[in-house]
Amino acid sequence: MLYDIFIDPFVQMYQMPDFFLQVLWEGFVAGILYALIALGFVLIFKASGVFNFAQGIMVVFAGLTLVGLNENGVPAYLALILTIGVMGVLAYGVERVVMRPLVNQPEIILLMATIGLTYFLVGFGEFVFGGEPKQMITEQLGLPTGSTAFEFGDRGLVILQHIDIAAAVIAVVMVTALGIFFNKTRIGRALRAVADDHQAALSVGISLNQIWAIVWFAAGLVALATGIMWGARSDVSFALEIVAFKALPVLILGGFTSIPGAIVGGLIIGFGEKIGELYWGGLVGGGIESWLAYIIALIFLLFRPQGLFGERIIERI
């Protein structure tokens, strides 16, 4: 038993390096997409201090809007532009209807508001688009299909799906661009001020409502990119909302306010899930990919509750 746990998996990695590289690639792609999902949560949390329960359904809603517009005769790129507009309208509506009336309310009130927004978008999405899974318009958007095989000497080959390469590149570009935008621009500095203290930010002339609208729109763009990438790898359905909640252990690992933390946390979860499932999953009957991330997050909570890049909060009692 001890051999199966501590030795045999590493023997397999050595004996079949091509398969191990394949697992690492799959873990990298999953991890970078988890990081992209987590980024949407980080943006909202930095601006309002609340976990945005609605981010998962925003991923689904954005993907369904894009596919639904195309199914009704709208060309793919025009549908993409219109979907960006829809996410902008959603951001404005959330700021006006949900966030603005709740300024300076306890964080639990804001959390409950995002839960209410989630069920509104679920109901509205099912009413408009139906509940059936839909195929992402991958080729119409110009995303690559097919695969490329790389020979690994005489030890086998590694197969890379082109859509996975595109997903990884787009995710890296978006994470990098948003990181630069929110760390190097005036709006980014205003965001950090709002995150630190709403009242202080208002006192120096920062528009809280404007910042919230911008942040929710940015989170909507992240949700759209995530919906396209995950939808291209499987399909667009309300089941994607469950995948989006894999961002929770990512946030626990990286820290709720850290963009670099979202990247590192996503990669840890991505690699951990794939390696754990394929090399240790058989010891517990398989299927550990669905819950291993939460076990890793629980371990981090015990030893470093603020996450790898999170800020330690000290409160006087």
XYZ file of C-alpha atoms in Angstrom:
317
model
C 0.000 0.000 0.000
C 2.786 2.438 0.898
C 4.546 1.508 -2.355
C 1.392 2.333 -4.353
C 1.114 5.741 -2.681
C 4.696 6.991 -2.405
C 6.718 5.168 -5.063
C 4.667 3.707 -7.906
C 3.267 7.044 -9.218
C 6.791 8.445 -9.611
C 7.948 5.245 -11.298
C 5.112 5.676 -13.803
C 6.146 9.290 -14.424
C 9.704 8.147 -15.185
C 8.714 5.183 -17.342
C 6.171 7.149 -19.419
C 7.506 10.725 -19.657
C 5.357 11.497 -22.702
C 2.184 10.719 -20.741
C 3.463 12.780 -17.795
C 4.090 15.769 -20.087
C 0.588 15.331 -21.497
C -0.807 15.445 -17.952
C 1.240 18.561 -17.166
C -0.065 20.284 -20.297
C -3.677 19.452 -19.433
C -3.060 20.715 -15.911
C -1.535 23.948 -17.207
C -4.491 24.682 -19.494
C -7.030 23.916 -16.763
C -5.038 25.956 -14.259
C -4.761 29.055 -16.422
C -8.507 28.910 -17.125
C -9.205 28.552 -13.394
C -7.007 31.614 -12.894
C -9.064 33.522 -15.462
C -12.277 32.621 -13.636
C -10.733 33.588 -10.301
C -9.682 36.954 -11.708
C -13.335 37.939 -12.065
C -13.900 37.189 -8.391
C -10.743 39.102 -7.401
C -11.815 42.257 -9.250
C -15.194 42.394 -7.495
C -13.712 41.527 -4.101
C -11.053 44.248 -4.400
C -13.713 46.872 -5.159
C -16.440 45.876 -2.701
C -14.932 43.385 -0.265
C -17.590 40.797 -1.117
C -17.392 37.386 -2.775
C -19.364 37.724 -6.014
C -21.569 34.657 -5.964
C -22.893 35.650 -9.412
C -19.571 35.329 -11.274
C -20.286 31.718 -12.201
C -23.644 32.442 -13.796
C -22.132 35.492 -15.532
C -19.809 33.059 -17.343
C -22.834 31.028 -18.473
C -24.937 34.082 -19.342
C -22.181 35.628 -21.464
C -21.601 32.383 -23.371
C -25.313 31.794 -23.945
C -25.796 35.378 -25.144
C -23.014 34.998 -27.717
C -24.296 31.669 -29.027
C -27.944 32.778 -28.887
C -27.283 35.893 -30.972
C -25.432 33.829 -33.568
C -28.241 31.269 -33.704
C -30.623 34.111 -34.536
C -28.643 35.158 -37.584
C -26.166 37.641 -36.123
C -22.641 37.176 -37.585
C -20.142 35.800 -35.069
C -17.968 38.907 -34.636
C -20.965 41.222 -34.472
C -22.503 38.860 -31.916
C -19.257 39.119 -29.919
C -19.416 42.927 -29.954
C -23.091 42.889 -28.979
C -22.358 40.453 -26.156
C -19.695 42.825 -24.830
C -22.374 45.516 -24.945
C -24.795 43.269 -23.046
C -22.195 42.697 -20.320
C -21.690 46.461 -20.170
C -25.422 47.010 -19.721
C -25.448 44.299 -17.051
C -22.571 46.022 -15.220
C -24.375 49.369 -15.350
C -27.612 47.766 -14.151
C -25.886 45.998 -11.253
C -24.240 49.250 -10.178
C -27.459 51.262 -10.388
C -29.953 48.736 -9.039
C -27.914 46.512 -6.703
C -24.694 48.170 -5.548
C -25.584 51.867 -5.302
C -28.464 51.418 -2.819
C -26.219 49.211 -0.655
C -23.245 51.559 -0.227
C -21.729 51.159 3.279
C -23.993 48.225 4.087
C -22.479 45.149 5.833
C -20.629 42.737 3.573
C -23.159 39.969 4.219
C -25.836 42.190 2.654
C -23.732 42.587 -0.496
C -23.133 38.826 -0.609
C -26.863 38.166 -0.378
C -27.406 40.682 -3.175
C -25.043 38.740 -5.467
C -26.866 35.505 -4.598
C -30.132 37.173 -5.604
C -28.488 38.362 -8.829
C -27.399 34.782 -9.509
C -30.923 33.396 -9.369
C -32.243 36.284 -11.440
C -29.713 35.557 -14.204
C -30.444 31.812 -14.005
C -34.162 32.394 -14.454
C -33.731 35.070 -17.109
C -31.184 32.980 -19.007
C -33.419 29.901 -19.035
C -36.386 32.032 -20.151
C -34.474 33.605 -23.060
C -32.108 30.825 -24.154
C -33.702 27.650 -22.778
C -31.976 25.053 -20.657
C -30.419 22.881 -23.387
C -26.629 22.799 -23.829
C -25.370 24.713 -26.857
C -22.268 24.398 -29.002
C -19.812 27.279 -28.851
C -19.270 28.982 -32.219
C -15.584 28.099 -32.206
C -14.828 28.124 -35.933
C -16.972 31.206 -36.620
C -14.887 33.156 -34.106
C -11.696 32.060 -35.825
C -10.530 29.870 -32.964
C -8.310 26.988 -34.100
C -9.404 23.373 -34.107
C -7.529 20.126 -34.544
C -4.350 19.051 -32.788
C -0.594 18.812 -33.185
C 1.498 15.847 -32.051
C 5.079 16.260 -30.846
C 7.322 13.227 -30.772
C 9.171 12.716 -27.496
C 12.183 10.859 -28.802
C 11.460 7.137 -28.895
C 9.373 7.353 -25.683
C 6.066 8.374 -27.305
C 4.387 11.654 -28.254
C 2.522 14.581 -26.720
C -0.707 15.786 -28.348
C -1.685 19.448 -27.999
C -5.202 20.501 -28.933
C -5.139 23.792 -30.815
C -8.126 25.123 -28.871
C -6.211 24.476 -25.638
C -3.236 26.449 -26.948
C -5.531 29.316 -27.935
C -7.286 29.191 -24.556
C -3.967 29.346 -22.702
C -2.684 32.255 -24.832
C -5.902 34.273 -24.513
C -6.081 33.649 -20.770
C -2.449 34.717 -20.264
C -2.967 37.866 -22.342
C -6.141 38.831 -20.472
C -4.676 38.191 -17.038
C -1.550 40.189 -17.934
C -3.505 43.086 -19.475
C -5.900 43.381 -16.545
C -3.030 43.100 -14.086
C -1.215 45.998 -15.776
C -4.422 48.033 -16.087
C -5.376 47.749 -12.431
C -1.832 48.197 -11.104
C -0.425 50.915 -13.379
C -3.358 53.197 -14.248
C -5.284 55.909 -12.410
C -8.401 53.731 -12.361
C -6.355 50.915 -10.839
C -5.119 53.191 -8.071
C -8.669 54.363 -7.453
C -9.768 50.730 -7.254
C -7.198 50.000 -4.566
C -8.308 53.082 -2.640
C -11.952 51.932 -2.793
C -10.932 48.461 -1.664
C -9.090 49.853 1.359
C -11.794 52.233 2.593
C -15.017 53.292 0.843
C -15.494 56.404 2.994
C -11.904 57.582 2.577
C -12.114 57.081 -1.190
C -15.311 59.139 -1.348
C -13.728 61.890 0.745
C -10.926 62.430 -1.808
C -13.322 62.621 -4.747
C -13.236 59.061 -6.077
C -16.568 58.065 -7.602
C -17.509 54.813 -5.940
C -20.335 54.209 -8.420
C -18.045 54.694 -11.415
C -15.415 52.343 -10.018
C -17.999 49.660 -9.303
C -19.429 49.922 -12.827
C -15.943 49.630 -14.372
C -15.034 46.663 -12.194
C -18.279 44.809 -12.907
C -17.790 45.436 -16.627
C -14.229 44.073 -16.417
C -15.558 41.041 -14.551
C -18.149 40.659 -17.331
C -15.408 40.648 -19.988
C -13.528 38.015 -18.007
C -16.745 35.995 -17.770
C -17.235 36.245 -21.556
C -13.679 35.083 -22.299
C -14.086 32.245 -19.804
C -17.430 31.219 -21.298
C -15.933 31.107 -24.802
C -12.888 29.093 -23.780
C -14.677 26.581 -21.533
C -17.578 26.369 -23.983
C -15.196 25.593 -26.846
C -13.675 22.752 -24.812
C -17.053 21.220 -23.919
C -20.340 23.067 -24.472
C -22.220 26.093 -23.171
C -24.673 25.091 -20.472
C -25.649 25.966 -16.931
C -23.256 23.235 -15.759
C -20.431 25.721 -16.409
C -21.559 27.554 -13.281
C -20.272 24.607 -11.229
C -16.903 24.747 -13.008
C -16.680 28.455 -12.194
C -16.885 27.720 -8.478
C -13.530 25.939 -8.784
C -12.289 29.518 -8.440
C -13.062 29.354 -4.705
C -10.132 27.047 -3.805
C -7.991 29.047 -6.240
C -8.812 32.216 -4.294
C -8.141 30.532 -0.964
C -4.696 29.484 -2.193
C -3.730 32.753 -3.861
C -5.571 35.320 -1.745
C -8.858 37.060 -2.449
C -7.227 40.382 -3.378
C -4.212 39.248 -5.402
C -4.088 39.001 -9.186
C -0.713 37.140 -9.128
C -2.254 34.939 -6.433
C -5.097 34.014 -8.798
C -2.543 32.873 -11.386
C -0.421 30.846 -8.980
C -3.470 29.383 -7.232
C -5.030 28.398 -10.554
C -1.876 26.602 -11.664
C -1.550 24.768 -8.348
C -5.148 23.544 -8.597
C -4.836 22.693 -12.300
C -1.650 20.662 -11.913
C -2.825 19.112 -8.644
C -6.138 17.926 -10.067
C -4.710 16.296 -13.182
C -1.701 14.673 -11.512
C -3.754 13.530 -8.522
C -6.509 12.024 -10.670
C -4.258 10.134 -13.061
C -1.581 8.892 -10.657
C -3.360 8.569 -7.316
C -7.055 8.543 -8.271
C -7.219 4.786 -8.744
C -6.289 4.231 -5.106
C -9.576 5.797 -3.947
C -11.821 4.653 -6.771
C -11.245 7.609 -9.108
C -13.128 10.846 -9.459
C -10.876 12.816 -7.108
C -10.581 15.601 -9.697
C -13.988 16.869 -8.572
C -13.012 17.329 -4.918
C -9.208 17.391 -4.622
C -9.098 21.179 -5.099
C -11.212 21.692 -1.998
C -8.986 19.395 0.075
C -5.928 21.409 -1.005
C -7.772 24.613 -0.091
C -8.715 23.203 3.322
C -5.072 22.410 4.063
C -4.106 25.979 3.137
C -6.820 27.368 5.383
C -5.337 25.489 8.338
C -1.812 26.871 7.869
C -2.151 30.107 5.873
C -5.770 31.344 5.861
C -4.928 34.591 4.041
C -3.492 32.662 1.064
C -0.046 32.779 -0.510
C -0.325 36.408 -1.635
C -3.138 37.629 0.608
C -2.751 40.328 3.230
C -2.758 39.354 6.875
C -5.607 41.254 8.515
C -5.183 42.232 12.169
C -8.245 43.525 13.995
C -8.352 45.011 17.471
C -10.981 43.544 19.736
